[in-house]
Coordinates of C-alpha atoms in Angstrom, one line a residue:
X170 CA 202.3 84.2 168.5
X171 CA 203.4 80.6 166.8
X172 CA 201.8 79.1 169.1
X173 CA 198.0 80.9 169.1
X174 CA 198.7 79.6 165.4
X175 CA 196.6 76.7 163.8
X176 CA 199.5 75.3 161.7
X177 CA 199.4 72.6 159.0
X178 CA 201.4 69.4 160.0
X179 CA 204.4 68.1 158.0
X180 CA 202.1 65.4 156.0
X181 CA 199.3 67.6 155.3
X182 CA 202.0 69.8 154.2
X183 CA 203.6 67.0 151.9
X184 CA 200.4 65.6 150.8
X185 CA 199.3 69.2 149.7
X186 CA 202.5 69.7 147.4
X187 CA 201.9 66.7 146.0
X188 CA 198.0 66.7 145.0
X189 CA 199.2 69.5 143.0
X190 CA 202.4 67.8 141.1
X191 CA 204.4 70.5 143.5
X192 CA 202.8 73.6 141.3
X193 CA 201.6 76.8 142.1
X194 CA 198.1 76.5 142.6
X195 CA 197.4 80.1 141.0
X196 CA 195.8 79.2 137.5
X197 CA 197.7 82.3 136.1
X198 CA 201.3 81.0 137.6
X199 CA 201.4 77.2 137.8
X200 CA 205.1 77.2 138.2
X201 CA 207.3 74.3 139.6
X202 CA 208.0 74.9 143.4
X203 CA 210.7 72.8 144.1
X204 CA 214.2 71.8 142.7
X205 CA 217.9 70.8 143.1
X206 CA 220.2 73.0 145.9
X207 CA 223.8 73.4 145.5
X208 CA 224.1 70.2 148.4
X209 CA 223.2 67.0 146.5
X210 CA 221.7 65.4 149.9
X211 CA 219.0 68.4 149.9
X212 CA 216.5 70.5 147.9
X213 CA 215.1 74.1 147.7
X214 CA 211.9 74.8 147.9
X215 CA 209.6 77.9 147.3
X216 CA 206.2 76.0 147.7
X217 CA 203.9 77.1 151.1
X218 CA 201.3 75.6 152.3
X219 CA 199.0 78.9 152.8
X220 CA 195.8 78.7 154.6
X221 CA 192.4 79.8 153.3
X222 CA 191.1 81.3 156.1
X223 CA 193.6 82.6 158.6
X224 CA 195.4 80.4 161.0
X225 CA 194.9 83.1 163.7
X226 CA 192.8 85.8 164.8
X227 CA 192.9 89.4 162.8
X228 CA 194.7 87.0 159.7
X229 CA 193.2 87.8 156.3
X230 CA 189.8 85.6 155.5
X231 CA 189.6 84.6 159.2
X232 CA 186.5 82.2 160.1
X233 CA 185.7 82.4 163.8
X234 CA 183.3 79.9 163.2
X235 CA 186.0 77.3 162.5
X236 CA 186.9 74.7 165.2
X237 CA 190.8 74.0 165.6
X238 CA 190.5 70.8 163.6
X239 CA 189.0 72.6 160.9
X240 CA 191.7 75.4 160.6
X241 CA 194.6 73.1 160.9
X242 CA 192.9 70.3 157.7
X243 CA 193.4 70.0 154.1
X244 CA 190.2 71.3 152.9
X245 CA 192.1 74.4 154.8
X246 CA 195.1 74.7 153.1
X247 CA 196.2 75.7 149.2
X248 CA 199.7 75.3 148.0
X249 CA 201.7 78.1 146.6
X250 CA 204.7 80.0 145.5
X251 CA 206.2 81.9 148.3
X252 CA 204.6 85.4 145.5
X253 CA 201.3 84.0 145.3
X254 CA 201.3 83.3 149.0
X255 CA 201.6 86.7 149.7
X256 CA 200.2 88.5 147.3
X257 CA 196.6 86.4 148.7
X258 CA 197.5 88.0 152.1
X259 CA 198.1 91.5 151.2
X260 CA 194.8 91.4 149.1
X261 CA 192.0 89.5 150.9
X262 CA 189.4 91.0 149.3
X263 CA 190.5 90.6 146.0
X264 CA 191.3 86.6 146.8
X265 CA 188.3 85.6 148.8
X266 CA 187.8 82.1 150.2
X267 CA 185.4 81.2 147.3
X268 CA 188.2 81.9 144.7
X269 CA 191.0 80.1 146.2
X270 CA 188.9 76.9 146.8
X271 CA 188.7 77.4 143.3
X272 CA 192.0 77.9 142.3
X273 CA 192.6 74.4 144.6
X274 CA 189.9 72.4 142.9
X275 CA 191.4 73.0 139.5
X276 CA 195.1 72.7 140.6
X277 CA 194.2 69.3 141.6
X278 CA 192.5 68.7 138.5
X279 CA 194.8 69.9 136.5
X280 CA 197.8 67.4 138.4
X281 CA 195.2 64.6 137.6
X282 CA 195.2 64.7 134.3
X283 CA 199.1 65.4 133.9
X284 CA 199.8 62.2 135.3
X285 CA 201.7 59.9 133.7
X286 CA 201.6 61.9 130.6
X287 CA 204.8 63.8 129.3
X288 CA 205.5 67.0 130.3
X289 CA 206.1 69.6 127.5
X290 CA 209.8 70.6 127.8
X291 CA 211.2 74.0 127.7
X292 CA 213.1 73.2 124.8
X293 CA 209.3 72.2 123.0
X294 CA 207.6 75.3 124.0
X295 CA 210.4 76.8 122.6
X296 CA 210.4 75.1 119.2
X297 CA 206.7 75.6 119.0
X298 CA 206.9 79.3 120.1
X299 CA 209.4 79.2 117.1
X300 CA 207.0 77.6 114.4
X301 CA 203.8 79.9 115.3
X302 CA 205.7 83.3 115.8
X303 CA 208.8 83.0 113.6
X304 CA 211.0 86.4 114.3
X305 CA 207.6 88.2 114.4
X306 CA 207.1 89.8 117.8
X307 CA 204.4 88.7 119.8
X308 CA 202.0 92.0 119.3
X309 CA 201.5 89.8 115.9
X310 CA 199.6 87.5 118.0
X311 CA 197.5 87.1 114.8
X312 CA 199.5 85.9 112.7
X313 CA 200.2 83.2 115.3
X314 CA 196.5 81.8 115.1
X315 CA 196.9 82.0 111.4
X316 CA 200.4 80.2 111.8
X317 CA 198.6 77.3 113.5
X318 CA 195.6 76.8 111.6
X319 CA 197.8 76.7 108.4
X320 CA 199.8 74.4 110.1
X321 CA 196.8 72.2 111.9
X322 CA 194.7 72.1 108.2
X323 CA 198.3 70.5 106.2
X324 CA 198.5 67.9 108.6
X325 CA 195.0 67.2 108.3
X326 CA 195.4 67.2 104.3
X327 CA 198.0 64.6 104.8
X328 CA 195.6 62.3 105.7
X329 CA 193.0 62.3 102.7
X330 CA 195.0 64.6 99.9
X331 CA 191.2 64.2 97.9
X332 CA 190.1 67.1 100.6
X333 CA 191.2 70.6 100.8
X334 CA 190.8 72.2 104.8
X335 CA 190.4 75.1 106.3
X336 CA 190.9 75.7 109.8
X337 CA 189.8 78.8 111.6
X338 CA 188.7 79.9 115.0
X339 CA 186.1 81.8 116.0
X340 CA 184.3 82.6 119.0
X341 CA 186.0 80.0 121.2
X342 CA 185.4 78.0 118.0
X343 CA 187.6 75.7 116.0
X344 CA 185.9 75.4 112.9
X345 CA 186.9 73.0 110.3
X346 CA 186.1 73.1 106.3
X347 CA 186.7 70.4 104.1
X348 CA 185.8 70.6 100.8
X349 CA 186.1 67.5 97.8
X350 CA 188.5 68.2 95.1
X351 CA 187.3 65.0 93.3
X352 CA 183.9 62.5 93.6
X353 CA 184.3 61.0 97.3
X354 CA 181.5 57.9 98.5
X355 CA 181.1 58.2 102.3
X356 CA 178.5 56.5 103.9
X357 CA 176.5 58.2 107.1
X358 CA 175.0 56.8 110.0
X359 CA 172.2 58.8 111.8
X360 CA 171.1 58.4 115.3
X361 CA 167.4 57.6 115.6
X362 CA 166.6 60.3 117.4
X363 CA 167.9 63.0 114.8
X364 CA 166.6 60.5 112.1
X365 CA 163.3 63.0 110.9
X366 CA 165.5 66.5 111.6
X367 CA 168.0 65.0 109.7
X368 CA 165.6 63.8 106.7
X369 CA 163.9 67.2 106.2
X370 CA 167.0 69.1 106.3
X371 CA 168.8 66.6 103.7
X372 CA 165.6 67.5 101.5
X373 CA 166.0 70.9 101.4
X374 CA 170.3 70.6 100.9
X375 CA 169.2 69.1 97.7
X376 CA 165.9 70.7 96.8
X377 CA 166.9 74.2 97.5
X378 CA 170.7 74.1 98.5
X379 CA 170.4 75.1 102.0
X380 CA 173.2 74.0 104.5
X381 CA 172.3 71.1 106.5
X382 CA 173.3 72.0 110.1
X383 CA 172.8 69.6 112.8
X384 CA 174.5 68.4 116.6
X385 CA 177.5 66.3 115.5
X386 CA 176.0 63.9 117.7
X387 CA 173.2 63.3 115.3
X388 CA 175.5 61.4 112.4
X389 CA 178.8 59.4 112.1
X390 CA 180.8 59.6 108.7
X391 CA 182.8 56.9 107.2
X392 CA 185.1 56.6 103.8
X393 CA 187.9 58.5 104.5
X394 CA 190.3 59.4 107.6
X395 CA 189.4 63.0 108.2
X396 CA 186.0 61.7 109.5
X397 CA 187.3 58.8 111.6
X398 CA 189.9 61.8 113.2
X399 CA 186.8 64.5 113.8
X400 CA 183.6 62.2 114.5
X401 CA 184.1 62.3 118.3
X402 CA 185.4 65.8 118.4
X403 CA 183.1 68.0 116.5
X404 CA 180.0 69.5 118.3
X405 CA 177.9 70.8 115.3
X406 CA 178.0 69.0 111.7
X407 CA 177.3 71.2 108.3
X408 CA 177.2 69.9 105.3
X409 CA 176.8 72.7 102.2
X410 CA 176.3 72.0 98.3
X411 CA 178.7 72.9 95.7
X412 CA 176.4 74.1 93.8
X413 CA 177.0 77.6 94.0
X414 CA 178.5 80.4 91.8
X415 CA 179.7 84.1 92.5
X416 CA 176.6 86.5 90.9
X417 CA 175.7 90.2 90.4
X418 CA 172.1 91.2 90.7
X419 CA 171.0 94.3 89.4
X420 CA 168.3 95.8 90.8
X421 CA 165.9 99.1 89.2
X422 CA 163.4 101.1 90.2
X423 CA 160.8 101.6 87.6
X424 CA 157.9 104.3 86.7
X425 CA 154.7 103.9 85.8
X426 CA 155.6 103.4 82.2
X427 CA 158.1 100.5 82.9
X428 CA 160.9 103.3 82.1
X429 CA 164.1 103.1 84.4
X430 CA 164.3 105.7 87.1
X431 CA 167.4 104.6 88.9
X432 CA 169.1 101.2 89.9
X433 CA 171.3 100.3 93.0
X434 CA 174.8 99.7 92.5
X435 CA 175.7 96.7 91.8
X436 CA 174.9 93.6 94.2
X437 CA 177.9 91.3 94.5
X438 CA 176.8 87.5 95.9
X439 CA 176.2 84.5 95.4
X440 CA 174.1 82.2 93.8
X441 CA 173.6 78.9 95.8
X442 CA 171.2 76.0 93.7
X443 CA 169.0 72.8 94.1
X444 CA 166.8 71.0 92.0
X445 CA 163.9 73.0 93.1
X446 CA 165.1 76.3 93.6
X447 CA 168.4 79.1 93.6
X448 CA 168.9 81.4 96.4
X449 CA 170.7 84.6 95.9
X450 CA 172.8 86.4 99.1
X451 CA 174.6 89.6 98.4
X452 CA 175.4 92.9 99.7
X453 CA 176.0 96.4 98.0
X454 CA 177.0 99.8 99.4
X455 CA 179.7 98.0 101.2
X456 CA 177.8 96.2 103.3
X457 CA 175.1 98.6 104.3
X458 CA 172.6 96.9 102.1
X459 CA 172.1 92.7 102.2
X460 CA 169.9 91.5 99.7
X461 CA 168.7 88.1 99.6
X462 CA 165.8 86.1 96.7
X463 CA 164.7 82.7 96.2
X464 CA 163.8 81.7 92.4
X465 CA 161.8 78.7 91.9
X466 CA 162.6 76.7 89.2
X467 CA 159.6 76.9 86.6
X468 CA 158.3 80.7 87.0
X469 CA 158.2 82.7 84.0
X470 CA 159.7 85.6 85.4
X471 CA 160.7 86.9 88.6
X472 CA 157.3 88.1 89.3
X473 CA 156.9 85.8 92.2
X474 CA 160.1 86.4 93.5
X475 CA 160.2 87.7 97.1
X476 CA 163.2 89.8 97.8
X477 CA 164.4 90.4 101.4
X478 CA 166.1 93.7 102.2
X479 CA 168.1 94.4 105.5
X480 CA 170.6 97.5 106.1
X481 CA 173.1 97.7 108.4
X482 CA 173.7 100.9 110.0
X483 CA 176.7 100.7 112.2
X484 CA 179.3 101.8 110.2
X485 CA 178.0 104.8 110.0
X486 CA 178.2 105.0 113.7
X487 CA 182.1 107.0 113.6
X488 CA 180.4 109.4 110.7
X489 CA 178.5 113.0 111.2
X490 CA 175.0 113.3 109.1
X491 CA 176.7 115.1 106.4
X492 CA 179.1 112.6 105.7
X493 CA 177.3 109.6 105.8
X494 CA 178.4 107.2 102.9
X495 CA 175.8 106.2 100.5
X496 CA 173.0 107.9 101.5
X497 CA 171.7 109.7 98.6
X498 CA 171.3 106.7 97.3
X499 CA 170.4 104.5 100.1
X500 CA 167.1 107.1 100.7
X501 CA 166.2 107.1 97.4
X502 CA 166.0 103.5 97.2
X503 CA 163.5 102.9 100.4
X504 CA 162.0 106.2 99.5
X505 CA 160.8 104.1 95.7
X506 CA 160.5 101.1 97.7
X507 CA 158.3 102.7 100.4
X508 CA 155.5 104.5 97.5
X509 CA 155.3 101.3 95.9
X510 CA 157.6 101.9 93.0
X511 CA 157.9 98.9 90.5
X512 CA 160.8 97.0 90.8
X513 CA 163.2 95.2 88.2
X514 CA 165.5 92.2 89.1
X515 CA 168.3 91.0 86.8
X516 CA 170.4 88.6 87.8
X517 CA 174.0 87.6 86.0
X518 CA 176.4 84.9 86.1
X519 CA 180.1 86.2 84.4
X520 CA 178.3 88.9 82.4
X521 CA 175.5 86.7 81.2
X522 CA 171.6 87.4 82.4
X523 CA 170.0 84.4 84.0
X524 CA 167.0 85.7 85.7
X525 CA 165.1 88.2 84.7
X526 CA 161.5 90.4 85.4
X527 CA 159.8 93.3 86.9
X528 CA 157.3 93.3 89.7
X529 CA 159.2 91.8 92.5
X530 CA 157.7 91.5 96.1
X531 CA 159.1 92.5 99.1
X532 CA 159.2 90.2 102.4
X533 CA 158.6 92.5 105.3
X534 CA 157.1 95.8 104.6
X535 CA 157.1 96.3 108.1
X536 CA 161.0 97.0 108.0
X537 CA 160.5 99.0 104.4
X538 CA 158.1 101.3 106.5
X539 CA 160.1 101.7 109.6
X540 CA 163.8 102.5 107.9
X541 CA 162.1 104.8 105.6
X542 CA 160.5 106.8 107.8
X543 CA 164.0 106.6 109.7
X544 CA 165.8 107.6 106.6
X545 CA 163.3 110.8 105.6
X546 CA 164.1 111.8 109.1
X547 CA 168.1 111.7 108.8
X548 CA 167.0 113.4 104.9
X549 CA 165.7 116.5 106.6
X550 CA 167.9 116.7 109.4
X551 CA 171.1 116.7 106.8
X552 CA 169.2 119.7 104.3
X553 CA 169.0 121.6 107.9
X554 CA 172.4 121.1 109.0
X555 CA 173.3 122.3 105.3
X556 CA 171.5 125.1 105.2
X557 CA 172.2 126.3 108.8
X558 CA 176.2 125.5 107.9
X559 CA 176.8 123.2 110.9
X560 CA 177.1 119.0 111.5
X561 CA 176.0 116.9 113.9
X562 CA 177.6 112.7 115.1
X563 CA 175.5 110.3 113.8
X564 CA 174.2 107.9 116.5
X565 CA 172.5 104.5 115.7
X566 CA 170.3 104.1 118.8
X567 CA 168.9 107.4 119.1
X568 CA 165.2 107.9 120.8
X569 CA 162.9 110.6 119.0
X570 CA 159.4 111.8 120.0
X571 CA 156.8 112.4 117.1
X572 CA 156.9 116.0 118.4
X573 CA 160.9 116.0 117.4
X574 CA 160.1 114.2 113.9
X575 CA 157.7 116.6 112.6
X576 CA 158.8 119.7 113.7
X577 CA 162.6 118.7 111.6
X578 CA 159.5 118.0 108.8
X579 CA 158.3 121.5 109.0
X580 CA 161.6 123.6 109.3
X581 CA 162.4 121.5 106.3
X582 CA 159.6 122.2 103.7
X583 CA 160.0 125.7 105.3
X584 CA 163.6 126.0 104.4
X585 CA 164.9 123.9 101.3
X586 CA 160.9 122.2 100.0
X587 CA 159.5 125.4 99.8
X588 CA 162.1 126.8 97.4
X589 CA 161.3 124.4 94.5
X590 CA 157.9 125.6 94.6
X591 CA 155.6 128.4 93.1
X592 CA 152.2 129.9 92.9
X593 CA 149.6 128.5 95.2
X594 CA 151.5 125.5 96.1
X595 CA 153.4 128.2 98.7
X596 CA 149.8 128.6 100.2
X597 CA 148.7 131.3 102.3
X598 CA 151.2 133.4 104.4
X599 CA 149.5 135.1 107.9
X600 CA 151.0 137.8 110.0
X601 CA 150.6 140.8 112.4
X602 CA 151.2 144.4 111.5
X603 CA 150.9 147.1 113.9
X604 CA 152.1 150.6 113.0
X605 CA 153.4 153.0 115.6
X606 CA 151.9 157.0 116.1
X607 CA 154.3 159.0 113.5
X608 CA 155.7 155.7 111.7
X609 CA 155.7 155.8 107.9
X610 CA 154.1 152.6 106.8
X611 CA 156.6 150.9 104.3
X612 CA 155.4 151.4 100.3
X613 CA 155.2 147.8 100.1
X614 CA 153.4 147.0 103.2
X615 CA 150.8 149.6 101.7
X616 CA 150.3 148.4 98.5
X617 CA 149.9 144.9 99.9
X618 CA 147.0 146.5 102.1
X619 CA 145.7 148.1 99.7
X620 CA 145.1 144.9 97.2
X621 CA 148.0 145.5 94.8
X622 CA 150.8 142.8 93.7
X623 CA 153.8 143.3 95.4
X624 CA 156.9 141.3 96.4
X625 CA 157.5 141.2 100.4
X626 CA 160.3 139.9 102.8
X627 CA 159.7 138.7 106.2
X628 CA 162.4 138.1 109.0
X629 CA 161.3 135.5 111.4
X630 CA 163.5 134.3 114.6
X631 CA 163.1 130.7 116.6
X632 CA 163.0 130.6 120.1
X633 CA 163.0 127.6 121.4
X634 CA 165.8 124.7 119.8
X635 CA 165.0 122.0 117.3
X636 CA 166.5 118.7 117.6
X637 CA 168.8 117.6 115.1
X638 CA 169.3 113.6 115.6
X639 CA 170.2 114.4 119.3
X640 CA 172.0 117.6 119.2
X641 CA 169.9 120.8 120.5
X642 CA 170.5 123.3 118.2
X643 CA 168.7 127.1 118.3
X644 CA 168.3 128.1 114.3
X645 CA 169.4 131.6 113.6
X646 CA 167.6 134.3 112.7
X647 CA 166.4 133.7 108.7
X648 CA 164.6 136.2 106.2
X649 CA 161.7 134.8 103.8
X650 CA 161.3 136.8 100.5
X651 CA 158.0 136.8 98.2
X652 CA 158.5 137.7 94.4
X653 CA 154.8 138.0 94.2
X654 CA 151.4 138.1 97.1
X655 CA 148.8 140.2 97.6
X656 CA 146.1 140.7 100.7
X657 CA 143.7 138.1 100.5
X658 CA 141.4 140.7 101.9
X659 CA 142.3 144.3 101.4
X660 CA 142.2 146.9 103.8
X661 CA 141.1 150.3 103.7
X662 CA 144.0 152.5 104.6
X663 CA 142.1 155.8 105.9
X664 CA 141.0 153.4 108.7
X665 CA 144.3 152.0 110.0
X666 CA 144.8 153.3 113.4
X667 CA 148.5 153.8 115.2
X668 CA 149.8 151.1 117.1
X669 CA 146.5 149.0 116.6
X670 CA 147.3 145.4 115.3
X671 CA 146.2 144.8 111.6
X672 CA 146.4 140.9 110.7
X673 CA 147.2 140.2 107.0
X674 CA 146.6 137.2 105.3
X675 CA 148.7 137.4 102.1
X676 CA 148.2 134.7 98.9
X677 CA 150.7 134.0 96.2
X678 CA 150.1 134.9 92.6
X679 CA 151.0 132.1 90.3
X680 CA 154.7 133.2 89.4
X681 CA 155.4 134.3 92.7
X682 CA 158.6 132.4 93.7
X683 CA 160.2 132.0 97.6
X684 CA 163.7 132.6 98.7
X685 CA 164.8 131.6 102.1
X686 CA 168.0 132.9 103.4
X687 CA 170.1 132.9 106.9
X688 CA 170.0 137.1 108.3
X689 CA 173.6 138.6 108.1
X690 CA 175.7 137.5 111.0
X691 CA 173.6 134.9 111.6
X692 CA 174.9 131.2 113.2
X693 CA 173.3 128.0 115.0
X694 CA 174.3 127.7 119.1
X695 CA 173.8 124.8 120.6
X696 CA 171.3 124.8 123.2

C-alpha cells in the first residue's frame, strides 16, 4: 500500500513545519509540534505533514483529477498535530479541501507576522490571565473585559492626566471616550476631501449640539498625547459638546378648556444645548416610551416645538396581555394623542421649569395612527380575556386581518362598552320567536308582544372562535339582560300561530340599563 501512496518528500516535509513556525495549522489549536527528547542528540516530534486531498485512492478528500506531481507538492500538504491530523481524516466532510487551504493560508500568515517578534511566555499569559480574572472563575468572563478596559483607560490617563477615559467594547468595537477635565487647545487638520462634511457638521455641534461623527480618516488631532497614540488607530471620530444637563420633562394631556386630564410619568433625559437650539432625549415607562424635542432659542413658548414619540415593545414580549406593564397608561396616552388632544410640555432642570407651553406638534402622525390603532386592539383583546377569565402570550410581530380586528371591536362593545350605557344609546335588539303547539308563551315574552314595558334576558352562544392576539379561542355561552324594552311594533297575540316564527324588534326605554354575564358553568376552549 506505501507504495500506491503519493508521499511528501523529507524537504517538503521540513519546509512545511517551518512556513508555519512548527505549529498546528488548526486556527483553534496552534500548539508547538516539536521539542526536546530525553537523548540530547535528538528531538520528538508530533507535527505531520497531512495531505489535503488523499495520497491514495478511497483516502478522504481524494482528487482523481490530480497528476502525481500534484498530490505529492506543497500546495498539497498542511501541517498538523498528530490530533488534528486525524480528526481531518475521520471527518472529511466536516474539513473539506476549501477549509483546510484555509486553515494553511492563515497558519502561514500568522508565522509571518510572529517573526522576529517575542513570543508571549507561559509564565506572561499566566500573569496576565492573573490581572484580568483575579481568583474569579472564568464563567465571569465579564468582569474580565471590564478588568481590561479599566486597566487599558489608566494607562491611557497616564499619558495626558487633563483627560478622563473610558474604554468599552462593543460589537467588535473598542470604543474610546475622553472627556476634558480642564480648558485643553488642540489643533485639527482636515483632509480636503472631508473638508465641506466636516464644516456642516462642526456647524450644527455648535449651533444645535449635535455630535459630530465622521471617518477617522477625515481629521488628525494634535495638543496632547492621547491623540498622537489613537490618530492611526481609530476608524470613526465623534466629537460631542459639554453642554448638556440631566432633565425631566413633564408632559399633559389637556381638554378643551386648557384643564389637565392626565400627564405621563415622569420623562427622565437629557438636555443637550447650542447657541441656536436644545434638544431633549428621554425615556419614561422604563423604556417603553422615548421622547425626543428640539427648542429653538427665541420662541415664546413651546408652541412650535415638534415632539417625536417612539415606543418600544419588546419587553413586553416574555408578558401575557393581562400583565402587560404600563398599559393603562401607555393607551391612554396615544388614545389623547390620536383624537387630537392638546398637549402641555414642561421642561425642568434640578426642580426648576425652563421650558414651558401648550400646543405642541407631533412629528409623524403616521406612527401616532398606526400604534393606536395597535394599542385599541390589545385594549379590547385584554377586557375580553377579563371578562371570559382566561390570558393569552403577548407576541410582538403578530399578523391580523381587518376581519380579526373588528370582530374583537364588536364582542367588546357587546360585552364591557355596552354596560356603561343606557336608553337609546343600547339601540335596537332583533330576534326570532317561534312558539311550539301546547307551549305556554313566557309572561314576559307576552307583554313585550303585546307593547308593554318589560325587562327581558336573552342567552346567546358563539360558534365559530374569535381571535385573541393569535390565540383561537371559542367564547362560552353568555346571557344578556334588559331592565327595560318594548316591541317596536306590537303584535296581536290572538294571531300568533304554533311553531310559526314571530321576529321581534325590541327598543330600549330611556332608563333601561344592560347586564352581560358568562351562563353558569360556562368556560373559553381553545379552538
Amino acid at each position: 500500500m506505501a507504495k500506491n501512496r503519493d508521499n511528501f518528500s523529507p524537504k517538503i516535509t521540513k519546509e512545511l513545519e517551518r512556513r508555519v513556525n512548527g505549529r498546528c495549522s488548526n486556527p483553534t489549536h496552534r500548539v508547538p509540534t516539536s521539542g526536546p527528547s530525553s537523548k540530547v542528540e535528538s528531538s520528538n516530534s508530533i507535527g505531520i505533514a497531512a495531505h489535503i486531498t488523499a495520497a491514495s485512492p478511497g483516502g478522504p478528500r481524494y482528487d482523481a483529477s490530480l497528476t502525481q506531481e500534484e498530490r505529492k507538492h506543497i500546495n498539497n500538504a498542511i501541517w498538523l498535530c498528530s490530533n488534528c491530523a486525524t480528526l481531518i481524516d475521520k471527518d472529511p466532510k466536516t474539513y473539506p479541501v476549501e477549509l483546510l487551504q484555509q486553515w494553511k493560508k492563515s497558519a502561514e500568515l500568522e508565522a509571518q507576522e510572529e517573526m522576529g517578534q517575542i513570543p508571549v511566555s507561559r509564565k506572561t499569559h499566566e500573569q496576565l490571565q492573573a490581572l484580568v480574572f483575579g481568583d474569579l472563575p472564568f464563567k465571569r468572563a465579564p468582569d474580565a473585559v471590564s478588568n481590561i478596559c479599566h486597566l487599558v483607560a489608566s494607562k491611557y490617563k497616564e499619558l495626558d492626566p487633563r483627560f478622563d477615559v473610558e474604554i468599552g467594547y462593543q460589537d467588535g468595537k473598542t470604543i474610546c471616550t475622553f472627556s476634558a477635565t480642564e480648558p485643553v487647545s488642540f489643533a485639527a487638520n482636515i483632509a480636503n476631501e472631508f473638508a465641506l462634511e466636516f464644516r456642516e457638521k462642526f456647524n450644527d455641534l455648535i449651533s444645535h449640539g449635535k455630535d459630530l461623527e465622521i471617518d477617522a480618516k477625515a481629521i488628525t488631532l494634535t495638543g496632547s498625547k492621547l491623540f498622537e497614540l489613537t490618530n492611526n488607530q481609530a476608524t470613526k471620530f465623534v466629537l460631542s459638546t459639554n453642554l448638556r444637563k440631566n432633565a425631566v420633562t413633564k408632559i399633559e394631556v389637556l381638554d378643551d378648556e386648557g384643564i389637565l386630564e392626565f400627564s405621563l410619568d415622569d420623562v427622565l433625559g437629557e438636555l443637550v444645548g447650542g447657541k441656536k437650539s436644545v434638544t431633549f432625549s428621554g425615556s419614561t415607562y422604563q423604556g417603553l416610551i422615548a421622547i425626543e424635542f428640539t427648542y429653538e432659542f427665541g420662541e415664546s413658548s413651546s408652541e412650535n416645538c415638534t415632539i417625536s414619540t417612539e415606543i418600544d415593545f419588546s419587553s413586553w414580549n416574555t408578558k401575557t396581555l393581562l400583565t402587560l406593564p404600563y398599559f393603562e397608561k401607555i393607551y391612554k396616552y396615544y388614545d389623547a394623542l390620536f383624537h387630537g388632544k392638546s398637549i402641555g410640555l414642561r421642561l425642568e432642570i434640578d426642580g426648576e421649569k425652563v421650558i414651558s407651553g401648550n400646543g405642541a406638534d407631533f412629528a409623524d402622525e403616521d406612527h401616532v395612527g398606526r400604534v393606536y390603532s395597535l394599542l385599541r386592539y390589545i385594549r379590547n383583546v385584554r377586557a375580553i380575556l377579563k371578562f371570559i377569565g382566561t390570558d393569552v402570550p403577548y407576541a410582538e410581530n403578530i399578523r391580523l386581518s381587518l376581519n380579526d380586528v373588528e370582530d374583537v371591536e364588536y364582542f367588546y362593545n357587546l360585552l364591557i362598552e355596552h354596560k356603561q350605557m343606557r336608553g337609546e344609546q343600547l339601540g335596537t335588539v332583533s330576534f326570532t320567536v317561534i312558539p311550539h303547539i301546547g307551549e305556554v308563551v313566557q309572561s314576559s315574552i307576552m307583554s313585550l308582544m303585546s307593547g308593554e314595558a318589560n325587562a327581558i334576558r336573552i342567552e346567546q352562544s358563539f360558534g365559530q372562535p374569535l381571535n385573541l392576539y393569535g390565540t383561537k379561542i371559542t367564547l362560552p355561552r353568555i346571557a344578556i339582560s334588559y331592565s327595560r324594552m318594548r316591541a317596536q311594533d306590537p303584535i296581536n297575540l290572538t294571531q300568533v300561530i304554533p311553531g310559526e316564527a314571530i321576529s321581534m324588534k325590541l327598543i330600549p326605554l330611556e332608563d333601561c340599563a344592560m347586564h352581560v354575564e358568562l351562563h353558569k358553568s360556562a368556560t373559553p376552549v381553545n379552538a
